[in-house]
Short mmCIF file of N, CA and C in Angstrom, two decimals:
data_model
loop_
_atom_site.label_atom_id
_atom_site.label_comp_id
_atom_site.label_asym_id
_atom_site.label_seq_id
_atom_site.Cartn_x
_atom_site.Cartn_y
_atom_site.Cartn_z
N UNK C 1 74.53 197.91 -39.62
CA UNK C 1 74.31 197.60 -38.23
C UNK C 1 75.59 197.88 -37.46
N UNK C 2 75.48 198.58 -36.37
CA UNK C 2 76.62 198.86 -35.52
C UNK C 2 76.56 197.99 -34.28
N UNK C 3 77.70 197.55 -33.82
CA UNK C 3 77.75 196.73 -32.61
C UNK C 3 78.93 197.15 -31.77
N UNK C 4 78.75 197.11 -30.48
CA UNK C 4 79.83 197.38 -29.55
C UNK C 4 79.99 196.18 -28.64
N UNK C 5 81.21 195.93 -28.27
CA UNK C 5 81.50 194.83 -27.36
C UNK C 5 82.23 195.39 -26.16
N UNK C 6 81.77 195.04 -24.99
CA UNK C 6 82.42 195.45 -23.76
C UNK C 6 82.96 194.20 -23.08
N UNK C 7 84.24 194.14 -22.90
CA UNK C 7 84.84 192.96 -22.29
C UNK C 7 85.18 191.92 -23.33
N UNK C 8 85.70 190.78 -22.88
CA UNK C 8 86.12 189.75 -23.83
C UNK C 8 84.93 189.14 -24.56
N UNK C 9 85.11 188.90 -25.83
CA UNK C 9 84.07 188.28 -26.65
C UNK C 9 84.59 186.96 -27.19
N UNK C 10 83.73 185.96 -27.25
CA UNK C 10 84.19 184.69 -27.82
C UNK C 10 84.34 184.79 -29.32
N UNK C 11 85.26 184.07 -29.87
CA UNK C 11 85.40 183.95 -31.31
C UNK C 11 84.69 182.66 -31.71
N UNK C 12 83.57 182.78 -32.40
CA UNK C 12 82.77 181.63 -32.77
C UNK C 12 82.90 181.35 -34.25
N UNK C 13 82.85 180.08 -34.61
CA UNK C 13 82.87 179.66 -36.00
C UNK C 13 81.44 179.30 -36.39
N UNK C 14 80.97 179.88 -37.50
CA UNK C 14 79.60 179.65 -37.94
C UNK C 14 79.60 178.99 -39.31
N UNK C 15 78.79 177.95 -39.47
CA UNK C 15 78.58 177.31 -40.75
C UNK C 15 77.57 178.16 -41.51
N UNK C 16 77.99 178.82 -42.58
CA UNK C 16 77.10 179.75 -43.30
C UNK C 16 75.98 179.03 -44.05
N UNK C 17 76.10 177.74 -44.27
CA UNK C 17 75.04 177.00 -44.96
C UNK C 17 73.80 176.83 -44.09
N UNK C 18 73.99 176.72 -42.77
CA UNK C 18 72.84 176.53 -41.89
C UNK C 18 72.81 177.51 -40.72
N UNK C 19 73.74 178.47 -40.69
CA UNK C 19 73.82 179.49 -39.64
C UNK C 19 73.94 178.91 -38.24
N UNK C 20 74.63 177.80 -38.12
CA UNK C 20 74.84 177.18 -36.82
C UNK C 20 76.29 177.37 -36.37
N UNK C 21 76.45 177.62 -35.08
CA UNK C 21 77.78 177.70 -34.51
C UNK C 21 78.35 176.29 -34.49
N UNK C 22 79.57 176.13 -34.99
CA UNK C 22 80.16 174.80 -35.11
C UNK C 22 81.22 174.52 -34.06
N UNK C 23 81.44 175.44 -33.15
CA UNK C 23 82.45 175.24 -32.12
C UNK C 23 82.05 174.10 -31.19
N UNK C 24 83.05 173.49 -30.59
CA UNK C 24 82.83 172.41 -29.64
C UNK C 24 81.91 172.86 -28.52
N UNK C 25 80.99 171.99 -28.14
CA UNK C 25 80.08 172.30 -27.05
C UNK C 25 78.70 172.67 -27.53
N UNK C 26 78.56 173.06 -28.80
CA UNK C 26 77.25 173.43 -29.33
C UNK C 26 76.58 172.21 -29.93
N UNK C 27 75.30 172.01 -29.58
CA UNK C 27 74.51 170.91 -30.14
C UNK C 27 73.14 171.46 -30.51
N UNK C 28 72.52 170.84 -31.51
CA UNK C 28 71.24 171.30 -32.04
C UNK C 28 70.27 170.14 -32.17
N UNK C 29 68.96 170.45 -32.10
CA UNK C 29 67.96 169.42 -32.35
C UNK C 29 67.65 169.40 -33.85
N UNK C 30 66.73 168.52 -34.25
CA UNK C 30 66.41 168.36 -35.67
C UNK C 30 65.83 169.63 -36.29
N UNK C 31 65.21 170.49 -35.48
CA UNK C 31 64.62 171.74 -35.97
C UNK C 31 65.63 172.87 -36.04
N UNK C 32 66.86 172.63 -35.59
CA UNK C 32 67.88 173.67 -35.63
C UNK C 32 67.99 174.50 -34.37
N UNK C 33 67.25 174.15 -33.33
CA UNK C 33 67.33 174.87 -32.06
C UNK C 33 68.56 174.41 -31.28
N UNK C 34 69.28 175.34 -30.68
CA UNK C 34 70.43 174.96 -29.87
C UNK C 34 69.95 174.21 -28.63
N UNK C 35 70.56 173.06 -28.36
CA UNK C 35 70.19 172.27 -27.19
C UNK C 35 71.27 172.30 -26.11
N UNK C 36 72.47 172.71 -26.51
CA UNK C 36 73.56 172.84 -25.55
C UNK C 36 74.58 173.81 -26.14
N UNK C 37 75.02 174.76 -25.32
CA UNK C 37 76.02 175.72 -25.79
C UNK C 37 77.34 175.59 -25.04
N UNK C 38 77.50 174.48 -24.36
CA UNK C 38 78.71 174.28 -23.57
C UNK C 38 78.58 174.79 -22.15
N UNK C 39 77.56 175.58 -21.88
CA UNK C 39 77.32 176.12 -20.55
C UNK C 39 75.94 175.75 -20.02
N UNK C 40 74.95 175.72 -20.91
CA UNK C 40 73.56 175.49 -20.52
C UNK C 40 72.93 174.45 -21.44
N UNK C 41 71.88 173.80 -20.93
CA UNK C 41 71.11 172.83 -21.70
C UNK C 41 69.72 173.42 -21.91
N UNK C 42 69.22 173.33 -23.15
CA UNK C 42 67.94 173.91 -23.53
C UNK C 42 67.03 172.84 -24.10
N UNK C 43 65.71 172.98 -23.86
CA UNK C 43 64.73 172.14 -24.55
C UNK C 43 63.70 173.06 -25.19
N UNK C 44 63.08 172.57 -26.25
CA UNK C 44 62.15 173.35 -27.07
C UNK C 44 60.90 172.53 -27.31
N UNK C 45 59.76 173.21 -27.50
CA UNK C 45 58.54 172.49 -27.87
C UNK C 45 58.37 172.51 -29.38
N UNK C 46 57.30 171.90 -29.87
CA UNK C 46 57.07 171.79 -31.31
C UNK C 46 56.85 173.14 -31.98
N UNK C 47 56.47 174.17 -31.21
CA UNK C 47 56.25 175.51 -31.75
C UNK C 47 57.51 176.38 -31.65
N UNK C 48 58.65 175.77 -31.34
CA UNK C 48 59.94 176.47 -31.21
C UNK C 48 59.98 177.43 -30.03
N UNK C 49 59.17 177.16 -29.00
CA UNK C 49 59.25 177.91 -27.75
C UNK C 49 60.28 177.24 -26.85
N UNK C 50 61.17 178.02 -26.27
CA UNK C 50 62.12 177.45 -25.33
C UNK C 50 61.35 177.03 -24.08
N UNK C 51 61.43 175.75 -23.73
CA UNK C 51 60.69 175.23 -22.58
C UNK C 51 61.53 175.22 -21.32
N UNK C 52 62.80 174.86 -21.44
CA UNK C 52 63.66 174.84 -20.26
C UNK C 52 65.06 175.35 -20.59
N UNK C 53 65.66 175.94 -19.59
CA UNK C 53 67.09 176.27 -19.60
C UNK C 53 67.61 175.70 -18.29
N UNK C 54 68.45 174.69 -18.40
CA UNK C 54 68.93 173.98 -17.22
C UNK C 54 67.71 173.53 -16.41
N UNK C 55 67.54 174.01 -15.19
CA UNK C 55 66.40 173.57 -14.37
C UNK C 55 65.26 174.58 -14.34
N UNK C 56 65.36 175.65 -15.11
CA UNK C 56 64.29 176.65 -15.19
C UNK C 56 63.35 176.25 -16.32
N UNK C 57 62.04 176.25 -16.05
CA UNK C 57 61.09 175.88 -17.09
C UNK C 57 60.06 176.98 -17.29
N UNK C 58 59.50 177.01 -18.49
CA UNK C 58 58.49 178.00 -18.86
C UNK C 58 57.27 177.26 -19.41
N UNK C 59 56.08 177.71 -19.00
CA UNK C 59 54.82 177.16 -19.50
C UNK C 59 54.16 178.21 -20.37
N UNK C 60 53.62 177.76 -21.51
CA UNK C 60 52.98 178.67 -22.47
C UNK C 60 51.49 178.39 -22.55
N UNK C 61 50.71 179.43 -22.90
CA UNK C 61 49.27 179.25 -23.09
C UNK C 61 48.99 178.88 -24.55
N UNK C 62 47.71 178.78 -24.91
CA UNK C 62 47.32 178.39 -26.26
C UNK C 62 47.74 179.40 -27.32
N UNK C 63 48.05 180.63 -26.91
CA UNK C 63 48.49 181.67 -27.85
C UNK C 63 50.01 181.79 -27.88
N UNK C 64 50.71 180.79 -27.33
CA UNK C 64 52.18 180.75 -27.27
C UNK C 64 52.79 181.88 -26.45
N UNK C 65 52.05 182.37 -25.46
CA UNK C 65 52.59 183.39 -24.56
C UNK C 65 53.08 182.71 -23.29
N UNK C 66 54.22 183.13 -22.76
CA UNK C 66 54.67 182.54 -21.49
C UNK C 66 53.71 182.93 -20.37
N UNK C 67 53.27 181.95 -19.60
CA UNK C 67 52.34 182.22 -18.50
C UNK C 67 52.91 181.84 -17.14
N UNK C 68 53.97 181.04 -17.12
CA UNK C 68 54.57 180.68 -15.84
C UNK C 68 56.03 180.31 -16.04
N UNK C 69 56.85 180.75 -15.09
CA UNK C 69 58.27 180.38 -15.05
C UNK C 69 58.52 179.70 -13.72
N UNK C 70 59.18 178.56 -13.76
CA UNK C 70 59.51 177.82 -12.54
C UNK C 70 61.02 177.70 -12.41
N UNK C 71 61.53 178.19 -11.28
CA UNK C 71 62.95 178.06 -10.95
C UNK C 71 63.01 177.36 -9.60
N UNK C 72 63.33 176.08 -9.64
CA UNK C 72 63.29 175.30 -8.39
C UNK C 72 61.87 175.27 -7.85
N UNK C 73 61.68 175.77 -6.65
CA UNK C 73 60.34 175.81 -6.05
C UNK C 73 59.73 177.21 -6.10
N UNK C 74 60.34 178.11 -6.86
CA UNK C 74 59.81 179.47 -7.02
C UNK C 74 59.10 179.58 -8.36
N UNK C 75 57.84 179.99 -8.33
CA UNK C 75 57.04 180.12 -9.53
C UNK C 75 56.66 181.58 -9.74
N UNK C 76 56.78 182.02 -10.98
CA UNK C 76 56.35 183.37 -11.36
C UNK C 76 55.30 183.21 -12.44
N UNK C 77 54.14 183.83 -12.24
CA UNK C 77 53.07 183.75 -13.23
C UNK C 77 52.94 185.08 -13.97
N UNK C 78 52.64 184.98 -15.26
CA UNK C 78 52.45 186.15 -16.10
C UNK C 78 50.98 186.22 -16.50
N UNK C 79 50.36 187.37 -16.29
CA UNK C 79 48.93 187.54 -16.56
C UNK C 79 48.77 188.57 -17.67
N UNK C 80 47.91 188.26 -18.62
CA UNK C 80 47.65 189.15 -19.75
C UNK C 80 46.21 189.64 -19.68
N UNK C 81 45.98 190.89 -20.03
CA UNK C 81 44.61 191.40 -20.08
C UNK C 81 44.03 191.10 -21.46
N UNK C 82 42.72 190.97 -21.54
CA UNK C 82 42.08 190.62 -22.82
C UNK C 82 42.32 191.61 -23.92
#
């Protein structure tokens, strides 16, 4: 795998036993989902779908597809064809 970095990159420490970043500011829920990275707060549902990032929220349908994003009072809906 090749990777390129443009600009400054953070140096992160990772626990290889659980693949979690161990640097200060990172927090995880019981399922291993990051809940805080020092900059943003995240919430997850039982299906491991990200539900919120800070004040932005996402609604999922029964097939786990995102169908609506809410940012403050602005809503964006996603429509899927059968």
